[in-house]
Amino acid sequence: MTTPEPIDLVIFSSGILHGEALTKTAGFVAISHGRIAHVGRAEAADEWTAQANQVIDVGDATVCPGLIDAHIHPIHGAEIARGLDLGGITGLDDVRAALARYAASTPHAVGSDWLFAWGLDPAIFGDAVFDNSLFDGILDDELAFITLFDGHASLVSDAALKLAGVTGTEELPSTGYVGLDQHGRPNGMLYEMAAQELVRRVLPQPSFERRVDELGKLLRSMAESGLVAGQMLDFGAPDTLEVLEALERKGELAIRLRISPWVMPGATEDDLEAMLAMQGRHGRRWHVHGIKLMMDGTIDNGTAWLFDADTHGESLHPLWHDPEALAAAMKFFHEHRIPTTTHAIGDQAVSFVARTIGALPKNGTVHRIEHIESIPDSVLAEIISAGAATSLQPTHCALYSRADHTDNWSRRLGSERANQAWRTRDLRDAGAIVALGSDWPIAPFDPRAIIASAQTRRPAGRPDVEPVQPQQALSARAALEGYTSQYWRSVGEEGGIVESGARADLTVVLHNPLTTAPDDFAETPVILTVVDGEIVVDNRRAIAKGIADLSEESFQPV
């Protein structure tokens, strides 16, 4: 075999997950010009190492296909994840106490600055009305903006509503709305993005330079967790491309980004043409390809689209005033061979999107349905019949719902529909493509913990927590594939396999994800993250020093 020149990198390992079968193979991976040039046995490595620029031996560590998060919001998400993180707090009094402490420790003059928080769990309200009485006695007359954990609703203070001029009579392009009290006055709740924007437009913004720096740090953290790429499903900030270009002027992005801009309710033909014109824009490690659509809101806020109302009498409407307008937008992009991924959480939303995809003439374009939180067998069959790809977030189930149905999501749906939660196993068994991700900042992005939760149906490292619908657990292989080959299939491309000719995206971890207990894998060290053949994370020395039974020499460059 003739070796290409030059060989940029050779990695030796006794645990290479090789090919589509993820067969554990001892040997080496040779990389040239961002591609895998060869996967071979160690005894045949001399001709490859002789001309290699860098040779590394990672010993018994496992070389995996590069992990890719199918759903992230790294730029828009920074606008959500501001201030105090309320994640994991489920008691009303506990939230009030946390806000009071934060307000006391955050220097600002009353009425002249904003208090931000995020990750608020609506479970704190119990069966009471969602409103800003939460602030009474602790944030009186303050400008406060809190985003609920799903990102689809915000709770704001009366002072914030007054500053923004919100009356509750605004006409919105979607079925989102301003929550009202019994007297018809705004009660502080803003449901869905069109309503949230009424106040977001007056919020103080970090400087452009700070946003660029924070994005760089976030992408670096993602790479440290083992991610090589992510699909960014929004174009929430109007200067998104300027932020990316500014970051690239400072150096390389730590992970690759595939950007699928969203087309929101109320989009015009000119808007569709503008999004079509965006396709193909790119930098060195980012490119625009695909479109994000949104069929409904969320179950927790009563804005999903269900066949039958939730226990509050809500979740009966799509996000688009006319759902056929979304179908027309999908058809427009399909005709131009642009893949779409559509947010659909409620059973009627998923059904509508599946039937819309199924009605499109086949032209090789893959369309994906995002979230799919609760569906009956009949809707699952529609997904399969349509040939739609799917994308789910295992930790949304594991972190935000409970096996005993005491969480807000389950109580709103009722037990029958709550028992149809996040049917990852049924979808895979039926032949659907099932990509996995985090929806950061809605849930933490660490892929190791999410791969673990996909197998356990509970939070990683919490064996004391009862699993949610454990029969829907994925196998270790299916969970890993959700971050590798299944992801690539969900966007209609080949990838996620360690073999000759493949893109040189690799995640090297200390323990084999196929044979390691899920909770242990959630804590496994990331040794290398390789993006397009370039090492962007190298923890060999630090890990070697911290592991007594692993010799330091195993991790030294040859």
CSV table of N, CA, C and O in Angstrom, one decimal, residues 295-398:
chain,number,residue,atom,x,y,z
A,295,MET,N,-42.6,23.6,15.2
A,295,MET,CA,-44.0,23.3,15.1
A,295,MET,C,-44.9,23.7,16.3
A,295,MET,O,-46.0,24.1,16.2
A,296,ASP,N,-44.3,23.6,17.5
A,296,ASP,CA,-45.0,23.9,18.7
A,296,ASP,C,-44.0,24.4,19.8
A,296,ASP,O,-42.9,24.6,19.5
A,297,GLY,N,-44.6,24.6,21.0
A,297,GLY,CA,-43.7,25.0,22.1
A,297,GLY,C,-43.4,23.9,23.0
A,297,GLY,O,-42.8,22.9,22.5
A,298,THR,N,-43.7,23.9,24.3
A,298,THR,CA,-43.3,22.9,25.2
A,298,THR,C,-44.5,22.4,26.1
A,298,THR,O,-45.4,23.2,26.3
A,299,ILE,N,-44.4,21.2,26.6
A,299,ILE,CA,-45.4,20.7,27.4
A,299,ILE,C,-45.4,21.4,28.8
A,299,ILE,O,-46.5,21.7,29.3
A,300,ASP,N,-44.2,21.7,29.3
A,300,ASP,CA,-44.2,22.3,30.6
A,300,ASP,C,-44.9,23.6,30.7
A,300,ASP,O,-45.4,24.0,31.7
A,301,ASN,N,-44.9,24.4,29.6
A,301,ASN,CA,-45.5,25.7,29.6
A,301,ASN,C,-46.9,25.7,29.0
A,301,ASN,O,-47.6,26.7,28.9
A,302,GLY,N,-47.4,24.5,28.6
A,302,GLY,CA,-48.7,24.5,28.0
A,302,GLY,C,-48.8,25.0,26.6
A,302,GLY,O,-49.9,25.4,26.1
A,303,THR,N,-47.7,25.0,25.9
A,303,THR,CA,-47.6,25.5,24.5
A,303,THR,C,-47.3,24.5,23.5
A,303,THR,O,-47.0,24.8,22.3
A,304,ALA,N,-47.3,23.2,23.9
A,304,ALA,CA,-47.1,22.1,22.9
A,304,ALA,C,-48.4,21.9,22.1
A,304,ALA,O,-49.4,22.6,22.4
A,305,TRP,N,-48.4,21.1,21.1
A,305,TRP,CA,-49.6,20.8,20.3
A,305,TRP,C,-49.9,19.4,20.5
A,305,TRP,O,-49.3,18.5,19.9
A,306,LEU,N,-51.0,19.1,21.3
A,306,LEU,CA,-51.4,17.8,21.6
A,306,LEU,C,-52.8,17.5,20.9
A,306,LEU,O,-53.5,18.4,20.6
A,307,PHE,N,-53.0,16.2,20.7
A,307,PHE,CA,-54.4,15.9,20.2
A,307,PHE,C,-55.5,16.2,21.2
A,307,PHE,O,-56.5,16.6,20.8
A,308,ASP,N,-55.1,16.0,22.5
A,308,ASP,CA,-56.1,16.3,23.5
A,308,ASP,C,-55.4,17.2,24.5
A,308,ASP,O,-54.2,17.0,24.8
A,309,ALA,N,-56.2,18.1,25.1
A,309,ALA,CA,-55.6,19.1,26.0
A,309,ALA,C,-54.9,18.4,27.2
A,309,ALA,O,-55.2,17.3,27.6
A,310,ASP,N,-53.9,19.2,27.8
A,310,ASP,CA,-53.3,18.7,29.0
A,310,ASP,C,-54.2,18.9,30.2
A,310,ASP,O,-55.4,19.3,30.0
A,311,THR,N,-53.7,18.5,31.3
A,311,THR,CA,-54.6,18.6,32.5
A,311,THR,C,-55.0,20.0,32.9
A,311,THR,O,-55.8,20.2,33.8
A,312,HIS,N,-54.3,21.0,32.3
A,312,HIS,CA,-54.6,22.4,32.6
A,312,HIS,C,-55.6,23.0,31.5
A,312,HIS,O,-55.9,24.1,31.5
A,313,GLY,N,-56.0,22.1,30.6
A,313,GLY,CA,-56.8,22.5,29.4
A,313,GLY,C,-56.0,23.2,28.4
A,313,GLY,O,-56.6,23.9,27.5
A,314,GLU,N,-54.7,23.1,28.4
A,314,GLU,CA,-53.8,23.8,27.4
A,314,GLU,C,-53.1,22.8,26.5
A,314,GLU,O,-53.4,21.7,26.4
A,315,SER,N,-52.2,23.4,25.7
A,315,SER,CA,-51.4,22.6,24.7
A,315,SER,C,-52.2,22.1,23.6
A,315,SER,O,-52.1,20.9,23.2
A,316,LEU,N,-53.1,23.0,23.0
A,316,LEU,CA,-54.0,22.6,21.9
A,316,LEU,C,-53.7,23.3,20.6
A,316,LEU,O,-54.5,23.2,19.7
A,317,HIS,N,-52.6,24.1,20.5
A,317,HIS,CA,-52.4,24.9,19.4
A,317,HIS,C,-50.9,24.7,18.9
A,317,HIS,O,-50.0,24.7,19.7
A,318,PRO,N,-50.7,24.8,17.5
A,318,PRO,CA,-49.4,24.8,17.0
A,318,PRO,C,-48.8,26.2,17.2
A,318,PRO,O,-49.5,27.1,17.5
A,319,LEU,N,-47.5,26.3,17.1
A,319,LEU,CA,-46.8,27.6,17.2
A,319,LEU,C,-47.2,28.6,16.1
A,319,LEU,O,-47.3,29.8,16.2
A,320,TRP,N,-47.4,28.0,14.9
A,320,TRP,CA,-47.7,28.8,13.7
A,320,TRP,C,-49.2,29.0,13.7
A,320,TRP,O,-50.0,28.0,13.9
A,321,HIS,N,-49.7,30.2,13.5
A,321,HIS,CA,-51.1,30.4,13.4
A,321,HIS,C,-51.7,29.5,12.3
A,321,HIS,O,-52.8,29.0,12.5
A,322,ASP,N,-51.0,29.3,11.2
A,322,ASP,CA,-51.5,28.4,10.1
A,322,ASP,C,-50.4,27.4,10.0
A,322,ASP,O,-49.3,27.6,9.4
A,323,PRO,N,-50.6,26.1,10.4
A,323,PRO,CA,-49.6,25.1,10.3
A,323,PRO,C,-49.2,24.8,8.9
A,323,PRO,O,-48.1,24.3,8.6
A,324,GLU,N,-50.1,25.0,8.0
A,324,GLU,CA,-49.8,24.7,6.6
A,324,GLU,C,-48.7,25.7,6.0
A,324,GLU,O,-48.0,25.3,5.1
A,325,ALA,N,-48.5,26.8,6.7
A,325,ALA,CA,-47.5,27.7,6.3
A,325,ALA,C,-46.1,27.1,6.6
A,325,ALA,O,-45.1,27.2,5.9
A,326,LEU,N,-46.0,26.3,7.7
A,326,LEU,CA,-44.8,25.6,8.0
A,326,LEU,C,-44.6,24.5,7.0
A,326,LEU,O,-43.5,24.3,6.5
A,327,ALA,N,-45.6,23.8,6.6
A,327,ALA,CA,-45.5,22.8,5.6
A,327,ALA,C,-45.0,23.3,4.3
A,327,ALA,O,-44.2,22.7,3.6
A,328,ALA,N,-45.5,24.5,3.9
A,328,ALA,CA,-45.1,25.2,2.7
A,328,ALA,C,-43.6,25.6,2.8
A,328,ALA,O,-42.9,25.4,1.8
A,329,ALA,N,-43.2,26.0,4.0
A,329,ALA,CA,-41.8,26.4,4.1
A,329,ALA,C,-40.9,25.1,4.0
A,329,ALA,O,-39.8,25.2,3.3
A,330,MET,N,-41.3,24.0,4.6
A,330,MET,CA,-40.5,22.8,4.4
A,330,MET,C,-40.5,22.3,3.0
A,330,MET,O,-39.4,21.9,2.5
A,331,LYS,N,-41.6,22.4,2.3
A,331,LYS,CA,-41.6,22.1,0.9
A,331,LYS,C,-40.7,23.0,0.1
A,331,LYS,O,-40.0,22.5,-0.8
A,332,PHE,N,-40.6,24.2,0.4
A,332,PHE,CA,-39.8,25.2,-0.3
A,332,PHE,C,-38.3,24.7,-0.2
A,332,PHE,O,-37.6,24.6,-1.2
A,333,PHE,N,-37.9,24.4,1.0
A,333,PHE,CA,-36.5,24.0,1.2
A,333,PHE,C,-36.2,22.6,0.6
A,333,PHE,O,-35.1,22.4,0.1
A,334,HIS,N,-37.2,21.8,0.7
A,334,HIS,CA,-37.0,20.4,0.1
A,334,HIS,C,-36.8,20.5,-1.4
A,334,HIS,O,-35.9,19.8,-1.9
A,335,GLU,N,-37.5,21.4,-2.0
A,335,GLU,CA,-37.3,21.5,-3.5
A,335,GLU,C,-36.0,22.1,-3.8
A,335,GLU,O,-35.5,21.8,-4.9
A,336,HIS,N,-35.3,22.7,-2.9
A,336,HIS,CA,-34.0,23.2,-3.1
A,336,HIS,C,-32.9,22.3,-2.4
A,336,HIS,O,-31.8,22.6,-2.3
A,337,ARG,N,-33.4,21.1,-2.0
A,337,ARG,CA,-32.6,20.0,-1.4
A,337,ARG,C,-31.8,20.5,-0.2
A,337,ARG,O,-30.7,20.2,0.0
A,338,ILE,N,-32.5,21.3,0.6
A,338,ILE,CA,-32.0,21.8,1.9
A,338,ILE,C,-32.6,21.0,3.0
A,338,ILE,O,-33.9,21.0,3.2
A,339,PRO,N,-31.9,20.2,3.8
A,339,PRO,CA,-32.5,19.5,4.9
A,339,PRO,C,-33.0,20.4,6.0
A,339,PRO,O,-32.5,21.4,6.2
A,340,THR,N,-34.1,19.9,6.6
A,340,THR,CA,-34.7,20.7,7.7
A,340,THR,C,-34.7,19.8,9.0
A,340,THR,O,-34.7,18.6,8.9
A,341,THR,N,-34.8,20.4,10.1
A,341,THR,CA,-35.0,19.7,11.4
A,341,THR,C,-36.1,20.6,12.1
A,341,THR,O,-35.9,21.8,12.3
A,342,THR,N,-37.2,19.9,12.5
A,342,THR,CA,-38.3,20.6,13.0
A,342,THR,C,-38.6,20.2,14.4
A,342,THR,O,-38.8,19.1,14.8
A,343,HIS,N,-38.6,21.3,15.3
A,343,HIS,CA,-39.0,21.1,16.7
A,343,HIS,C,-40.5,20.7,16.8
A,343,HIS,O,-41.4,21.4,16.3
A,344,ALA,N,-40.7,19.5,17.3
A,344,ALA,CA,-42.1,19.0,17.5
A,344,ALA,C,-42.1,18.1,18.7
A,344,ALA,O,-41.5,17.1,18.8
A,345,ILE,N,-42.8,18.6,19.8
A,345,ILE,CA,-42.8,18.0,21.1
A,345,ILE,C,-44.1,17.2,21.3
A,345,ILE,O,-44.1,16.1,21.8
A,346,GLY,N,-45.3,17.9,21.1
A,346,GLY,CA,-46.5,17.2,21.3
A,346,GLY,C,-46.9,16.2,20.3
A,346,GLY,O,-46.4,16.3,19.2
A,347,ASP,N,-47.8,15.3,20.6
A,347,ASP,CA,-48.1,14.2,19.7
A,347,ASP,C,-48.7,14.7,18.4
A,347,ASP,O,-48.4,14.2,17.3
A,348,GLN,N,-49.6,15.7,18.5
A,348,GLN,CA,-50.2,16.2,17.2
A,348,GLN,C,-49.1,17.0,16.4
A,348,GLN,O,-49.1,16.9,15.1
A,349,ALA,N,-48.2,17.7,17.0
A,349,ALA,CA,-47.1,18.3,16.3
A,349,ALA,C,-46.3,17.3,15.6
A,349,ALA,O,-45.9,17.5,14.4
A,350,VAL,N,-45.9,16.3,16.3
A,350,VAL,CA,-45.0,15.2,15.6
A,350,VAL,C,-45.8,14.6,14.5
A,350,VAL,O,-45.2,14.4,13.4
A,351,SER,N,-47.1,14.3,14.7
A,351,SER,CA,-47.8,13.7,13.6
A,351,SER,C,-47.9,14.6,12.4
A,351,SER,O,-47.7,14.1,11.3
A,352,PHE,N,-48.2,15.9,12.6
A,352,PHE,CA,-48.2,16.8,11.5
A,352,PHE,C,-46.9,16.9,10.7
A,352,PHE,O,-46.9,16.8,9.5
A,353,VAL,N,-45.8,17.0,11.4
A,353,VAL,CA,-44.5,17.1,10.8
A,353,VAL,C,-44.2,15.8,10.0
A,353,VAL,O,-43.7,15.8,8.9
A,354,ALA,N,-44.5,14.6,10.7
A,354,ALA,CA,-44.2,13.3,10.0
A,354,ALA,C,-45.0,13.2,8.7
A,354,ALA,O,-44.5,12.8,7.7
A,355,ARG,N,-46.3,13.6,8.8
A,355,ARG,CA,-47.1,13.5,7.6
A,355,ARG,C,-46.6,14.5,6.5
A,355,ARG,O,-46.7,14.2,5.3
A,356,THR,N,-46.2,15.6,6.9
A,356,THR,CA,-45.7,16.6,6.0
A,356,THR,C,-44.4,16.1,5.3
A,356,THR,O,-44.3,16.2,4.0
A,357,ILE,N,-43.5,15.5,6.0
A,357,ILE,CA,-42.3,14.9,5.4
A,357,ILE,C,-42.7,13.8,4.5
A,357,ILE,O,-42.1,13.6,3.4
A,358,GLY,N,-43.6,12.9,4.9
A,358,GLY,CA,-44.0,11.8,4.1
A,358,GLY,C,-44.6,12.2,2.8
A,358,GLY,O,-44.6,11.4,1.8
A,359,ALA,N,-45.2,13.4,2.7
A,359,ALA,CA,-45.9,13.8,1.5
A,359,ALA,C,-44.9,14.4,0.5
A,359,ALA,O,-45.3,14.7,-0.7
A,360,LEU,N,-43.7,14.7,0.9
A,360,LEU,CA,-42.7,15.3,0.0
A,360,LEU,C,-42.2,14.3,-1.0
A,360,LEU,O,-41.9,13.1,-0.6
A,361,PRO,N,-42.0,14.6,-2.2
A,361,PRO,CA,-41.5,13.7,-3.2
A,361,PRO,C,-40.0,13.4,-2.9
A,361,PRO,O,-39.3,14.3,-2.5
A,362,LYS,N,-39.7,12.1,-3.0
A,362,LYS,CA,-38.3,11.7,-2.6
A,362,LYS,C,-37.3,12.3,-3.6
A,362,LYS,O,-37.4,12.1,-4.8
A,363,ASN,N,-36.3,13.0,-3.0
A,363,ASN,CA,-35.2,13.5,-3.8
A,363,ASN,C,-33.9,13.4,-3.1
A,363,ASN,O,-32.9,14.0,-3.5
A,364,GLY,N,-33.8,12.5,-2.1
A,364,GLY,CA,-32.6,12.3,-1.4
A,364,GLY,C,-32.3,13.2,-0.2
A,364,GLY,O,-31.4,13.0,0.5
A,365,THR,N,-33.2,14.2,0.0
A,365,THR,CA,-33.1,15.1,1.1
A,365,THR,C,-33.6,14.5,2.4
A,365,THR,O,-34.7,14.0,2.4
A,366,VAL,N,-32.9,14.6,3.5
A,366,VAL,CA,-33.3,14.0,4.7
A,366,VAL,C,-33.9,15.1,5.6
A,366,VAL,O,-33.2,16.2,5.8
A,367,HIS,N,-35.0,14.9,6.2
A,367,HIS,CA,-35.6,15.8,7.1
A,367,HIS,C,-35.8,15.1,8.5
A,367,HIS,O,-36.1,13.9,8.6
A,368,ARG,N,-35.6,15.9,9.5
A,368,ARG,CA,-35.5,15.4,10.9
A,368,ARG,C,-36.5,16.0,11.8
A,368,ARG,O,-36.9,17.2,11.6
A,369,ILE,N,-37.0,15.2,12.7
A,369,ILE,CA,-37.9,15.7,13.7
A,369,ILE,C,-37.2,15.8,15.1
A,369,ILE,O,-36.6,14.8,15.5
A,370,GLU,N,-37.3,16.9,15.7
A,370,GLU,CA,-36.5,17.2,16.9
A,370,GLU,C,-37.4,17.1,18.2
A,370,GLU,O,-38.5,17.6,18.2
A,371,HIS,N,-36.9,16.4,19.2
A,371,HIS,CA,-37.5,16.3,20.5
A,371,HIS,C,-38.4,15.1,20.7
A,371,HIS,O,-38.1,14.2,21.5
A,372,ILE,N,-39.6,15.1,20.1
A,372,ILE,CA,-40.5,13.9,20.1
A,372,ILE,C,-40.7,13.4,21.6
A,372,ILE,O,-40.2,12.3,21.9
A,373,GLU,N,-41.3,14.2,22.4
A,373,GLU,CA,-41.3,13.9,23.8
A,373,GLU,C,-42.3,12.8,24.2
A,373,GLU,O,-42.1,12.1,25.2
A,374,SER,N,-43.5,12.8,23.6
A,374,SER,CA,-44.5,11.8,23.9
A,374,SER,C,-45.3,11.5,22.7
A,374,SER,O,-46.0,12.4,22.2
A,375,ILE,N,-45.3,10.3,22.3
A,375,ILE,CA,-46.1,9.9,21.1
A,375,ILE,C,-46.7,8.5,21.3
A,375,ILE,O,-46.1,7.6,21.9
A,376,PRO,N,-47.9,8.3,20.8
A,376,PRO,CA,-48.5,7.0,20.8
A,376,PRO,C,-48.0,6.1,19.7
A,376,PRO,O,-47.2,6.6,18.8
A,377,ASP,N,-48.3,4.8,19.6
A,377,ASP,CA,-47.8,4.0,18.6
A,377,ASP,C,-48.2,4.5,17.2
A,377,ASP,O,-47.4,4.3,16.2
A,378,SER,N,-49.4,5.0,17.0
A,378,SER,CA,-49.8,5.4,15.7
A,378,SER,C,-48.9,6.5,15.2
A,378,SER,O,-48.6,6.5,13.9
A,379,VAL,N,-48.5,7.4,16.0
A,379,VAL,CA,-47.6,8.5,15.5
A,379,VAL,C,-46.2,8.0,15.3
A,379,VAL,O,-45.5,8.4,14.3
A,380,LEU,N,-45.7,7.1,16.1
A,380,LEU,CA,-44.4,6.4,15.8
A,380,LEU,C,-44.5,5.8,14.5
A,380,LEU,O,-43.5,5.9,13.7
A,381,ALA,N,-45.6,5.1,14.1
A,381,ALA,CA,-45.7,4.5,12.8
A,381,ALA,C,-45.6,5.5,11.7
A,381,ALA,O,-45.1,5.3,10.6
A,382,GLU,N,-46.2,6.7,11.9
A,382,GLU,CA,-46.2,7.8,10.9
A,382,GLU,C,-44.7,8.2,10.7
A,382,GLU,O,-44.3,8.5,9.5
A,383,ILE,N,-43.9,8.3,11.7
A,383,ILE,CA,-42.5,8.7,11.6
A,383,ILE,C,-41.8,7.7,10.7
A,383,ILE,O,-41.1,8.1,9.8
A,384,ILE,N,-42.0,6.4,11.0
A,384,ILE,CA,-41.3,5.4,10.2
A,384,ILE,C,-41.8,5.4,8.8
A,384,ILE,O,-41.0,5.3,7.8
A,385,SER,N,-43.1,5.5,8.6
A,385,SER,CA,-43.6,5.5,7.2
A,385,SER,C,-43.1,6.7,6.4
A,385,SER,O,-42.8,6.6,5.2
A,386,ALA,N,-42.9,7.8,7.1
A,386,ALA,CA,-42.4,9.0,6.4
A,386,ALA,C,-40.9,8.9,6.0
A,386,ALA,O,-40.4,9.7,5.2
A,387,GLY,N,-40.2,8.0,6.7
A,387,GLY,CA,-38.8,8.0,6.5
A,387,GLY,C,-38.1,9.2,7.2
A,387,GLY,O,-36.9,9.5,6.8
A,388,ALA,N,-38.7,9.7,8.2
A,388,ALA,CA,-38.1,10.9,8.9
A,388,ALA,C,-37.0,10.4,9.8
A,388,ALA,O,-37.1,9.4,10.5
A,389,ALA,N,-35.9,11.2,9.9
A,389,ALA,CA,-34.9,11.0,10.9
A,389,ALA,C,-35.4,11.7,12.2
A,389,ALA,O,-36.3,12.5,12.2
A,390,THR,N,-34.8,11.3,13.3
A,390,THR,CA,-35.2,11.8,14.6
A,390,THR,C,-34.0,12.3,15.4
A,390,THR,O,-32.9,11.8,15.2
A,391,SER,N,-34.3,13.2,16.3
A,391,SER,CA,-33.2,13.7,17.2
A,391,SER,C,-33.9,13.9,18.6
A,391,SER,O,-34.8,14.6,18.7
A,392,LEU,N,-33.3,13.2,19.6
A,392,LEU,CA,-33.8,13.3,21.0
A,392,LEU,C,-32.7,13.7,22.0
A,392,LEU,O,-31.6,13.5,21.7
A,393,GLN,N,-33.2,14.1,23.1
A,393,GLN,CA,-32.3,14.6,24.2
A,393,GLN,C,-32.5,13.7,25.4
A,393,GLN,O,-33.4,14.0,26.2
A,394,PRO,N,-31.7,12.7,25.7
A,394,PRO,CA,-32.0,11.8,26.8
A,394,PRO,C,-32.0,12.4,28.2
A,394,PRO,O,-32.8,12.0,29.0
A,395,THR,N,-31.2,13.5,28.4
A,395,THR,CA,-31.2,14.1,29.7
A,395,THR,C,-32.4,15.0,29.9
A,395,THR,O,-32.7,15.3,31.1
A,396,HIS,N,-33.2,15.4,28.9
A,396,HIS,CA,-34.4,16.1,29.1
A,396,HIS,C,-35.4,15.1,29.9
A,396,HIS,O,-36.1,15.6,30.8
A,397,CYS,N,-35.4,13.9,29.5
A,397,CYS,CA,-36.1,12.9,30.2
A,397,CYS,C,-35.5,12.6,31.6
A,397,CYS,O,-36.2,12.7,32.6
A,398,ALA,N,-34.2,12.4,31.7
A,398,ALA,CA,-33.6,12.0,32.9
A,398,ALA,C,-33.6,13.1,34.0
A,398,ALA,O,-33.7,12.8,35.2
